[in-house]
Coordinates of N, CA, C and O in Angstrom, one line a residue:
M1221 N 86.3 155.2 171.0 CA 85.7 154.1 170.2 C 85.1 154.7 168.9 O 84.4 155.7 169.0
T1222 N 85.3 154.1 167.8 CA 84.7 154.6 166.5 C 83.3 154.3 166.5 O 82.8 153.2 166.9
E1223 N 82.4 155.3 166.0 CA 81.0 155.1 166.0 C 80.7 154.2 164.7 O 81.3 154.3 163.7
L1224 N 79.8 153.3 164.9 CA 79.4 152.3 163.9 C 78.4 152.9 162.9 O 77.5 153.6 163.4
T1225 N 78.5 152.6 161.6 CA 77.5 152.9 160.7 C 76.2 152.1 161.0 O 76.3 151.1 161.7
D1226 N 75.1 152.5 160.4 CA 73.9 151.6 160.6 C 74.1 150.2 160.2 O 73.7 149.2 160.8
D1227 N 74.8 149.9 159.0 CA 75.1 148.6 158.6 C 75.9 147.8 159.6 O 75.7 146.7 159.8
E1228 N 76.9 148.5 160.0 CA 77.8 147.9 161.0 C 77.1 147.5 162.3 O 77.3 146.5 162.9
E1229 N 76.2 148.4 162.7 CA 75.4 148.1 164.0 C 74.5 147.0 163.8 O 74.4 146.1 164.6
L1230 N 73.9 146.9 162.6 CA 72.9 145.7 162.4 C 73.8 144.5 162.2 O 73.3 143.4 162.7
R1231 N 75.0 144.5 161.7 CA 75.8 143.3 161.6 C 76.2 142.8 162.9 O 76.1 141.7 163.2
H1232 N 76.6 143.8 163.7 CA 77.0 143.5 165.2 C 75.8 142.8 165.9 O 75.9 141.8 166.5
Q1233 N 74.7 143.4 165.7 CA 73.4 142.9 166.4 C 73.1 141.5 165.9 O 72.8 140.6 166.7
G1234 N 73.2 141.3 164.6 CA 72.9 140.0 164.0 C 73.9 138.9 164.5 O 73.5 137.7 164.6
M1235 N 75.1 139.2 164.8 CA 76.1 138.3 165.3 C 76.0 138.0 166.7 O 76.6 137.0 167.2
T1236 N 75.4 138.8 167.5 CA 75.4 138.7 168.9 C 73.9 138.5 169.5 O 73.7 138.3 170.6
D1237 N 72.9 138.5 168.6 CA 71.5 138.4 168.9 C 71.3 137.1 169.6 O 71.9 136.1 169.2
G1238 N 70.5 137.0 170.6 CA 70.1 135.8 171.3 C 68.6 135.6 171.2 O 67.9 136.3 170.4
K1239 N 68.1 134.6 171.9 CA 66.7 134.3 171.9 C 65.9 135.5 172.5 O 66.4 136.2 173.3
K1240 N 64.6 135.7 172.0 CA 63.8 136.8 172.5 C 62.5 136.3 172.8 O 61.8 135.5 172.1
K1241 N 62.0 136.7 174.0 CA 60.6 136.3 174.4 C 59.7 137.4 173.8 O 59.9 138.6 174.0
K1242 N 58.7 136.9 173.0 CA 57.8 137.8 172.5 C 56.4 137.1 172.6 O 56.2 136.1 172.1
G1243 N 55.5 137.8 173.3 CA 54.2 137.2 173.6 C 54.4 135.9 174.3 O 55.1 135.8 175.3
K1244 N 53.8 134.9 173.9 CA 53.9 133.5 174.5 C 55.1 132.7 174.0 O 55.2 131.5 174.3
F1245 N 55.8 133.2 173.0 CA 56.8 132.4 172.4 C 58.3 132.9 172.7 O 58.5 134.1 172.8
V1246 N 59.2 132.0 172.7 CA 60.6 132.4 172.8 C 61.2 132.1 171.4 O 61.1 130.9 170.9
L1247 N 61.6 133.2 170.7 CA 62.0 133.0 169.3 C 63.6 132.9 169.3 O 64.2 133.8 169.8
R1248 N 64.1 131.9 168.5 CA 65.5 131.9 168.2 C 65.8 132.9 167.3 O 65.0 133.3 166.4
P1249 N 67.1 133.4 167.3 CA 67.4 134.4 166.2 C 67.5 133.7 164.8 O 67.7 132.5 164.7
M1250 N 67.4 134.5 163.8 CA 67.5 134.0 162.4 C 69.0 133.5 162.3 O 69.9 134.2 162.7
T1251 N 69.1 132.4 161.7 CA 70.4 131.8 161.4 C 70.5 131.4 159.9 O 69.5 131.4 159.3
G1252 N 71.6 130.9 159.4 CA 71.7 130.4 158.1 C 70.8 129.2 158.0 O 70.1 129.0 156.9
L1253 N 70.6 128.4 159.0 CA 69.7 127.2 158.9 C 68.3 127.6 158.8 O 67.5 127.1 157.9
S1254 N 67.8 128.5 159.6 CA 66.4 128.9 159.6 C 66.1 129.7 158.3 O 65.0 129.6 157.7
L1255 N 67.1 130.5 157.8 CA 66.9 131.2 156.5 C 66.8 130.1 155.4 O 65.9 130.2 154.5
S1256 N 67.6 129.0 155.5 CA 67.5 128.0 154.5 C 66.1 127.3 154.6 O 65.5 127.0 153.5
W1257 N 65.6 127.0 155.7 CA 64.3 126.5 155.9 C 63.2 127.4 155.3 O 62.3 126.9 154.7
L1258 N 63.4 128.7 155.5 CA 62.3 129.6 154.9 C 62.5 129.6 153.4 O 61.5 129.7 152.8
Q1259 N 63.7 129.6 152.9 CA 63.9 129.6 151.5 C 63.4 128.4 150.7 O 62.8 128.4 149.7
R1260 N 63.8 127.2 151.3 CA 63.4 126.0 150.7 C 61.9 125.8 150.6 O 61.3 125.0 149.8
N1261 N 61.2 126.4 151.6 CA 59.7 126.4 151.6 C 59.1 127.6 150.9 O 57.9 127.7 151.0
K1262 N 59.9 128.4 150.4 CA 59.4 129.6 149.6 C 58.4 130.4 150.5 O 57.5 130.9 150.0
V1263 N 58.8 130.6 151.8 CA 57.9 131.2 152.7 C 57.6 132.7 152.3 O 56.5 133.2 152.4
F1264 N 58.7 133.4 151.7 CA 58.5 134.8 151.3 C 58.1 135.0 149.9 O 57.9 136.1 149.4
D1265 N 57.9 133.9 149.1 CA 57.4 134.1 147.8 C 55.9 134.4 147.8 O 55.2 134.0 148.7
D1266 N 55.4 135.2 146.8 CA 54.0 135.5 146.8 C 53.0 134.4 146.7 O 52.0 134.4 147.2
D1267 N 53.5 133.3 146.2 CA 52.6 132.1 146.0 C 52.5 131.3 147.2 O 51.8 130.2 147.2
F1268 N 53.2 131.6 148.2 CA 53.3 130.8 149.5 C 51.9 130.8 150.2 O 51.4 129.8 150.7
G1269 N 51.3 132.0 150.2 CA 50.0 132.1 150.9 C 49.8 133.5 151.4 O 50.6 134.4 151.0
D1270 N 49.0 133.7 152.3 CA 48.6 135.0 152.9 C 49.7 135.4 153.9 O 50.4 134.6 154.4
P1271 N 49.6 136.7 154.3 CA 50.5 137.1 155.3 C 50.4 136.4 156.7 O 51.5 136.2 157.3
T1272 N 49.3 135.9 157.0 CA 49.2 135.1 158.2 C 50.0 133.9 158.1 O 50.7 133.5 159.1
S1273 N 49.9 133.2 157.0 CA 50.7 131.9 156.8 C 52.2 132.2 156.8 O 53.0 131.5 157.4
K1274 N 52.6 133.3 156.2 CA 54.1 133.7 156.2 C 54.6 133.9 157.6 O 55.6 133.5 158.0
T1275 N 53.8 134.7 158.4 CA 54.2 135.1 159.7 C 54.2 133.8 160.6 O 55.1 133.6 161.4
A1276 N 53.1 133.0 160.4 CA 53.1 131.8 161.2 C 54.2 130.8 160.9 O 54.8 130.3 161.8
A1277 N 54.6 130.8 159.6 CA 55.7 129.9 159.3 C 57.0 130.4 159.9 O 57.8 129.6 160.4
F1278 N 57.2 131.7 159.9 CA 58.4 132.3 160.5 C 58.4 131.9 162.0 O 59.4 131.5 162.5
V1279 N 57.3 132.2 162.7 CA 57.3 132.0 164.2 C 57.4 130.5 164.5 O 58.2 130.0 165.4
Y1280 N 56.8 129.6 163.7 CA 56.9 128.2 163.8 C 58.4 127.7 163.7 O 58.9 127.0 164.5
L1281 N 59.1 128.2 162.7 CA 60.4 127.8 162.4 C 61.4 128.4 163.5 O 62.5 127.9 163.6
H1282 N 61.0 129.4 164.2 CA 61.9 130.0 165.2 C 61.5 129.7 166.6 O 62.2 130.2 167.6
S1283 N 60.5 129.0 166.8 CA 60.0 128.7 168.2 C 59.8 127.2 168.5 O 60.0 126.8 169.6
E1284 N 59.5 126.4 167.5 CA 59.3 125.0 167.7 C 60.6 124.2 167.9 O 61.7 124.7 167.4
D1285 N 60.5 123.1 168.4 CA 61.7 122.2 168.6 C 62.3 121.9 167.2 O 61.6 121.5 166.3
K1286 N 63.6 121.9 167.1 CA 64.3 121.7 165.8 C 64.0 120.3 165.2 O 63.9 120.1 164.0
E1287 N 63.9 119.3 166.1 CA 63.6 117.9 165.6 C 62.2 117.8 165.0 O 61.9 117.2 163.9
T1288 N 61.3 118.6 165.5 CA 59.9 118.6 165.0 C 59.9 119.3 163.6 O 59.3 118.8 162.7
I1289 N 60.6 120.3 163.6 CA 60.7 121.1 162.3 C 61.4 120.2 161.2 O 61.0 120.1 160.1
R1290 N 62.5 119.5 161.6 CA 63.2 118.7 160.6 C 62.4 117.5 160.1 O 62.6 117.1 159.0
S1291 N 61.4 117.1 160.9 CA 60.5 116.0 160.5 C 59.6 116.4 159.4 O 59.0 115.6 158.6
V1292 N 59.4 117.8 159.1 CA 58.5 118.2 158.1 C 59.1 119.2 157.1 O 58.4 119.4 156.0
V1293 N 60.2 119.8 157.3 CA 60.7 120.9 156.6 C 61.1 120.6 155.2 O 61.0 121.4 154.3
N1294 N 61.4 119.3 154.9 CA 61.9 118.9 153.6 C 60.7 118.4 152.7 O 61.0 117.9 151.6
N1295 N 59.5 118.5 153.1 CA 58.4 118.1 152.4 C 57.3 119.2 152.4 O 56.8 119.5 153.5
K1296 N 57.1 119.9 151.4 CA 56.3 121.1 151.3 C 54.9 120.9 151.9 O 54.4 121.7 152.7
T1297 N 54.3 119.7 151.5 CA 52.9 119.5 152.0 C 52.9 119.2 153.5 O 52.1 119.8 154.2
E1298 N 53.8 118.5 153.9 CA 53.9 118.3 155.4 C 54.2 119.6 156.2 O 53.7 119.8 157.2
F1299 N 55.1 120.4 155.6 CA 55.4 121.6 156.2 C 54.2 122.5 156.3 O 53.9 123.1 157.4
L1300 N 53.5 122.7 155.2 CA 52.3 123.5 155.2 C 51.3 123.0 156.2 O 50.6 123.8 156.9
N1301 N 51.1 121.7 156.2 CA 50.2 121.1 157.2 C 50.6 121.4 158.6 O 49.8 121.7 159.5
A1302 N 51.9 121.2 159.0 CA 52.5 121.6 160.3 C 52.2 123.0 160.7 O 51.9 123.3 161.8
V1303 N 52.4 123.9 159.7 CA 52.1 125.4 160.0 C 50.6 125.6 160.2 O 50.3 126.3 161.1
D1304 N 49.9 124.9 159.4 CA 48.4 125.0 159.6 C 48.0 124.5 161.0 O 47.2 125.2 161.7
D1305 N 48.6 123.4 161.4 CA 48.3 122.8 162.7 C 48.7 123.8 163.8 O 48.1 124.0 164.9
W1306 N 49.9 124.4 163.6 CA 50.5 125.3 164.6 C 49.5 126.5 164.7 O 49.2 127.0 165.8
I1307 N 49.0 127.1 163.5 CA 48.1 128.2 163.6 C 46.8 127.8 164.3 O 46.4 128.6 165.2
E1308 N 46.3 126.7 164.0 CA 45.1 126.3 164.7 C 45.3 126.1 166.2 O 44.4 126.5 167.0
K1309 N 46.4 125.6 166.6 CA 46.7 125.5 168.1 C 47.0 126.8 168.8 O 46.6 127.1 169.9
H1310 N 47.7 127.7 168.1 CA 48.3 128.9 168.8 C 47.6 130.3 168.4 O 47.9 131.3 169.1
V1311 N 46.9 130.3 167.4 CA 46.4 131.6 166.9 C 44.9 131.6 166.7 O 44.4 131.3 165.6
P1312 N 44.1 131.7 167.8 CA 42.7 131.6 167.7 C 42.0 132.8 167.0 O 40.9 132.6 166.5
Y1313 N 42.6 133.9 166.8 CA 42.1 135.1 166.1 C 43.1 135.6 165.0 O 44.3 135.4 165.1
H1314 N 42.5 136.1 164.0 CA 43.3 136.5 162.9 C 44.3 137.6 163.2 O 45.3 137.8 162.5
T1315 N 44.2 138.3 164.3 CA 45.2 139.3 164.6 C 46.2 138.7 165.6 O 47.1 139.4 166.1
G1316 N 46.2 137.4 165.9 CA 47.0 136.8 166.8 C 48.6 136.9 166.5 O 49.4 136.8 167.4
L1317 N 48.9 137.1 165.2 CA 50.2 137.2 164.8 C 50.8 138.6 164.6 O 51.9 138.7 164.2
N1318 N 49.9 139.5 164.8 CA 50.3 140.9 164.4 C 51.6 141.4 165.1 O 52.5 142.0 164.5
Q1319 N 51.8 141.0 166.4 CA 53.0 141.4 167.2 C 54.3 140.7 166.6 O 55.3 141.2 167.0
Y1320 N 54.1 139.8 165.7 CA 55.3 139.0 165.3 C 55.7 139.5 163.9 O 56.9 139.2 163.5
V1321 N 54.9 140.3 163.2 CA 55.3 140.8 161.9 C 56.5 141.6 161.9 O 57.5 141.5 161.2
E1322 N 56.6 142.6 162.9 CA 57.7 143.4 163.0 C 59.0 142.7 163.4 O 60.1 142.9 162.9
I1323 N 58.9 141.8 164.3 CA 60.1 141.0 164.7 C 60.5 140.1 163.5 O 61.7 139.9 163.3
M1324 N 59.6 139.6 162.7 CA 60.0 138.8 161.5 C 60.7 139.7 160.5 O 61.9 139.3 160.0
N1325 N 60.3 140.9 160.2 CA 60.9 141.8 159.3 C 62.3 142.3 159.9 O 63.3 142.3 159.1
D1326 N 62.3 142.6 161.1 CA 63.6 143.0 161.8 C 64.6 141.9 161.7 O 65.8 142.1 161.5
S1327 N 64.2 140.7 162.0 CA 65.0 139.5 162.0 C 65.7 139.3 160.7 O 66.9 139.0 160.5
M1328 N 64.9 139.4 159.6 CA 65.4 139.2 158.2 C 66.4 140.3 158.0 O 67.4 140.1 157.4
N1329 N 66.1 141.5 158.2 CA 67.0 142.7 157.9 C 68.2 142.6 158.8 O 69.4 142.8 158.2
T1330 N 68.2 142.2 160.0 CA 69.3 142.0 160.9 C 70.2 140.9 160.4 O 71.4 141.1 160.2
Y1331 N 69.6 139.8 160.0 CA 70.4 138.7 159.5 C 71.2 139.0 158.2 O 72.3 138.7 158.0
L1332 N 70.4 139.5 157.3 CA 71.0 139.9 156.0 C 72.1 141.0 156.2 O 73.2 140.9 155.5
A1333 N 71.9 141.9 157.1 CA 73.0 142.9 157.4 C 74.2 142.2 158.0 O 75.3 142.5 157.7
A1334 N 73.9 141.3 158.9 CA 75.0 140.6 159.6 C 75.8 139.8 158.7 O 77.0 139.5 159.0
S1335 N 75.2 139.3 157.6 CA 76.0 138.4 156.7 C 76.5 139.1 155.5 O 77.0 138.5 154.6
S1336 N 76.4 140.4 155.5 CA 76.9 141.2 154.4 C 78.0 142.1 154.8 O 78.4 142.2 155.8
T1337 N 78.6 142.7 153.7 CA 79.6 143.7 154.0 C 79.0 145.1 154.1 O 78.0 145.4 153.3
A1338 N 79.4 145.9 155.0 CA 78.8 147.2 155.2 C 79.0 148.0 153.9 O 80.1 148.0 153.3
L1339 N 78.0 148.6 153.5 CA 78.0 149.5 152.3 C 78.8 150.7 152.5 O 79.4 151.3 151.7
N1340 N 78.6 151.3 153.8 CA 79.3 152.4 154.2 C 80.2 152.2 155.5 O 79.8 152.7 156.5
P1341 N 81.2 151.5 155.4 CA 82.0 151.2 156.6 C 82.6 152.5 157.2 O 82.8 153.5 156.5
S1342 N 82.8 152.5 158.5 CA 83.3 153.7 159.2 C 84.8 153.9 158.7 O 85.5 153.0 158.2
P1343 N 85.3 155.1 158.7 CA 86.6 155.4 158.2 C 87.7 154.5 158.7 O 88.7 154.3 158.0
K1344 N 87.6 154.1 160.0 CA 88.7 153.3 160.6 C 88.5 151.8 160.5 O 89.2 151.1 161.1
S1345 N 87.4 151.4 159.8 CA 87.1 150.0 159.7 C 88.1 149.3 158.7 O 88.3 149.9 157.7
P1346 N 88.5 148.1 159.0 CA 89.4 147.4 158.0 C 88.5 147.1 156.8 O 87.3 146.8 156.9
A1347 N 89.1 147.1 155.6 CA 88.4 146.7 154.4 C 88.1 145.3 154.4 O 88.9 144.4 154.9
S1348 N 86.9 144.9 153.8 CA 86.6 143.4 153.7 C 87.5 142.8 152.7 O 88.0 143.3 151.7
K1349 N 87.8 141.5 153.0 CA 88.6 140.7 152.1 C 87.8 139.8 151.1 O 88.3 139.0 150.4
N1350 N 86.4 140.0 151.2 CA 85.5 139.3 150.4 C 85.4 139.8 148.9 O 85.5 140.9 148.6

């Protein structure tokens, strides 16, 4: 079997990743839909808020019931209020989200690698048609 490059390995992981239990939450993998939710609410923009808000929004969008999310995700104020309520309920201390920062960053990197073409494909990999 041909050894995979780092890009190919991340892409494979992103296509086969499942739910992960981390702390008290079961997090769904990042998908096109959850990335869209993050982007439309500008979660990773500097003006979104502090790092706690960004991480909380990520965990909220990947752990809460999708119907609950859909009820607020298209209205910025309602979304921010839902994230604030989530923080108040689930994060009693400012360090309560530290364990999720790495999983948030890894999820973003894995998803982006999974949806891209390998920059350095292995020699026997077929060329992308994109």
